[in-house]
Coordinates of C-alpha atoms in Angstrom, one line a residue:
X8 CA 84.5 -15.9 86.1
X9 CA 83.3 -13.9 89.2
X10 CA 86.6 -12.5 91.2
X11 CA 84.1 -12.5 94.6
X12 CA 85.8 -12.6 97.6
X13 CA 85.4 -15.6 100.0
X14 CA 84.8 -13.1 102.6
X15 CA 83.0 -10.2 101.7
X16 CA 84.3 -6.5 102.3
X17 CA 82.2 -4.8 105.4
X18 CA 81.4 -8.4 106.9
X19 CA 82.9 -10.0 109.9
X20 CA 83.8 -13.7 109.9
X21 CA 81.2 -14.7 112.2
X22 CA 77.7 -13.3 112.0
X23 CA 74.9 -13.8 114.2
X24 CA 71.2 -14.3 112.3
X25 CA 68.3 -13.7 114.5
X26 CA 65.5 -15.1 113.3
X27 CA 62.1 -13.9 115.0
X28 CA 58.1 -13.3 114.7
X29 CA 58.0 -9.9 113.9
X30 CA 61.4 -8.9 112.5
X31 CA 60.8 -5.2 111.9
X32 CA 59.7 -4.8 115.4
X33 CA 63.0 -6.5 116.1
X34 CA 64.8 -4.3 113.9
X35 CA 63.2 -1.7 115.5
X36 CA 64.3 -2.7 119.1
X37 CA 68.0 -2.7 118.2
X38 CA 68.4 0.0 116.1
X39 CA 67.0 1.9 119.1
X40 CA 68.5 -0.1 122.0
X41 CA 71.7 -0.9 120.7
X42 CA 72.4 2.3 118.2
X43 CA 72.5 -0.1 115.2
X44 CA 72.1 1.0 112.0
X45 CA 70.0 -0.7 109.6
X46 CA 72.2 -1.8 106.6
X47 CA 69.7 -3.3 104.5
X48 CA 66.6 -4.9 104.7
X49 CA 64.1 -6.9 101.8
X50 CA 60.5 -8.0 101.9
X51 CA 58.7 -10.6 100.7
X52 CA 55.4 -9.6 99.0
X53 CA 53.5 -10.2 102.0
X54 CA 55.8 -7.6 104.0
X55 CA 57.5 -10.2 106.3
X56 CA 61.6 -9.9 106.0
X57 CA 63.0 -12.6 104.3
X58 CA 66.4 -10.9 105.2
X59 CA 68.0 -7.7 107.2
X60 CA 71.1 -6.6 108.3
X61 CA 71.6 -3.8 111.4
X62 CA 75.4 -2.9 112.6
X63 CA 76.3 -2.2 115.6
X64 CA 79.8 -0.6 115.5
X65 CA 81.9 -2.8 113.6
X66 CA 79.5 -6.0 114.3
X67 CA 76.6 -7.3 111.8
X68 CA 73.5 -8.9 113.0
X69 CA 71.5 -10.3 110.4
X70 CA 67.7 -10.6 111.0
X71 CA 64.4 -12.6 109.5
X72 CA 61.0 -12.8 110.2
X73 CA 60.5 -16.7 111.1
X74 CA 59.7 -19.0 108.4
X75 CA 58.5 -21.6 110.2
X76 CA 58.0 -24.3 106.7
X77 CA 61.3 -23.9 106.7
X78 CA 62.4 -24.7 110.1
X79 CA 63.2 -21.2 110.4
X80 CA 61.7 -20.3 114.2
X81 CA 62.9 -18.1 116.6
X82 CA 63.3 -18.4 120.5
X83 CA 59.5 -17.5 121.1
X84 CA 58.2 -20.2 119.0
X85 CA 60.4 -23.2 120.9
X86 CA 60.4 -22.3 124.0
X87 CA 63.5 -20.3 124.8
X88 CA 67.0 -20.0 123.7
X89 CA 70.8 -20.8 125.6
X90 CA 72.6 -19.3 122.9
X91 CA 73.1 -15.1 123.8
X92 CA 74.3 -12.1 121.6
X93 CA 77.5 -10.6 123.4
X94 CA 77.9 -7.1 122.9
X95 CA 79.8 -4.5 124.2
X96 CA 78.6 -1.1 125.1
X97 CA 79.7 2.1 126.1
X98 CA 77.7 2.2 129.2
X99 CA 76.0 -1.3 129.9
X100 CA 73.9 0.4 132.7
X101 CA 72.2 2.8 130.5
X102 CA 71.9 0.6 127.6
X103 CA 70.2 -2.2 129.8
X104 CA 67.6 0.3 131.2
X105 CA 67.1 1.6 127.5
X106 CA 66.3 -2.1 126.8
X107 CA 64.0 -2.3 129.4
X108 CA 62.6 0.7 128.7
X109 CA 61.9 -1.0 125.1
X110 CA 60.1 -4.4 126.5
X111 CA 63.2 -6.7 127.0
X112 CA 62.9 -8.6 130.2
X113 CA 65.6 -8.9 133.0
X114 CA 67.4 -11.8 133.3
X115 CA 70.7 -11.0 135.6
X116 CA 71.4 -7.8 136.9
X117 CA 73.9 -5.2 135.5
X118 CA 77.0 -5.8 138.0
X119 CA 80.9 -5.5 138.1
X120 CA 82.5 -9.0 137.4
X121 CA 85.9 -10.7 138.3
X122 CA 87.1 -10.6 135.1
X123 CA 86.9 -7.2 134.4
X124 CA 83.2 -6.5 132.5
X125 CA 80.4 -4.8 134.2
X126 CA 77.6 -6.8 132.5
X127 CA 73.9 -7.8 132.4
X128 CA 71.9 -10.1 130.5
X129 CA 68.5 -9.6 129.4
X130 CA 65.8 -11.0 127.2
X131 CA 64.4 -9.1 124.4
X132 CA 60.9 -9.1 123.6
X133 CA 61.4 -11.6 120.6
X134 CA 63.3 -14.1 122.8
X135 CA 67.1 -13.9 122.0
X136 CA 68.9 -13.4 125.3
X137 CA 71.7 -10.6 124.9
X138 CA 75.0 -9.5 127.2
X139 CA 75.3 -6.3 127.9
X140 CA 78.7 -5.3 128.6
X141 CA 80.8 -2.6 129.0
X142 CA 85.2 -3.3 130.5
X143 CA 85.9 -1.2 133.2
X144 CA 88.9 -3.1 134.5
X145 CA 92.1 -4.9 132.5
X146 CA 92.5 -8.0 135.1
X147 CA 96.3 -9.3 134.4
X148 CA 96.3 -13.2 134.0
X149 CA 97.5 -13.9 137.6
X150 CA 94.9 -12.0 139.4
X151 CA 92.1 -13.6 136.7
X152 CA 93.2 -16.7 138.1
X153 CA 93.4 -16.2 141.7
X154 CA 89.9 -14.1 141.4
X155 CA 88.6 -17.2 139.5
X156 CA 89.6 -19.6 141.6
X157 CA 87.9 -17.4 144.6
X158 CA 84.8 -17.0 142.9
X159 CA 84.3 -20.7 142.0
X160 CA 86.2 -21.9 145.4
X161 CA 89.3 -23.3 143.7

């Protein structure tokens, strides 16, 4: 009887998988965006990834080229995604001009924000939206309220 544990060692409880046209490109793009390392990675016969895994600090994204048979597409092949990766950076300025640099496309501007982050969101060049971030400022609970309340005229 197998003594595996219901949540592997090295894996966080929640995992996003990216499926995409073009996964080693993909791969590619974070890895070199992002300073991910690429943990693993296999290959079908005809070279397309049936399934990868790139960390970025302590987080695991988990890529695939699309299988589209399978109803496995990505965001190119539907027409756009609302779901976005969040990740946190040391410096979200430089890593979002690195990603554009690298082909992603601008979707909000890299600014400070009332609660704290100074973030931008961009689109990659296989479709998945991501969040660039980086905390600058620890906003107490009180003045996260009142700023929230001014932002969104509460």
């Amino acid at each position: 009887m197998s003594t595996a544990k219901p949540i592997p060692d090295n894996y966080p409880r929640v995992t996003p998988y990216l499926c995409v046209d073009d996964a080693a490109a993909a791969i590619d793009f974070i890895v070199e965006v992002f300073d991910a390392t690429e943990r693993m990675r296999m290959q079908a016969p005809d070279g397309k990834i049936t399934h990868a895994e790139v960390a970025i600090g302590e987080g695991v994204i988990m890529v695939s080229d699309e299988y589209p048979d399978m109803g496995v597409v990505g965001p190119n092949s539907i027409g756009g995604t609302p779901v976005a990766v969040m990740v946190y950076v040391e410096d979200a300025d430089a890593t979002f001009a690195k990603a554009i640099a690298a082909g992603a496309t601008e979707q909000t501007p890299v600014e400070t924000h009332f609660y704290g982050d100074r973030s931008g969101m961009l689109i990659d060049p296989f479709g998945h939206r991501w969040n660039v971030s980086t905390h600058v400022e620890d906003v107490p609970p009180d003045e996260l309220a009142r700023r929230s309340a001014e932002m969104f005229g509460g």
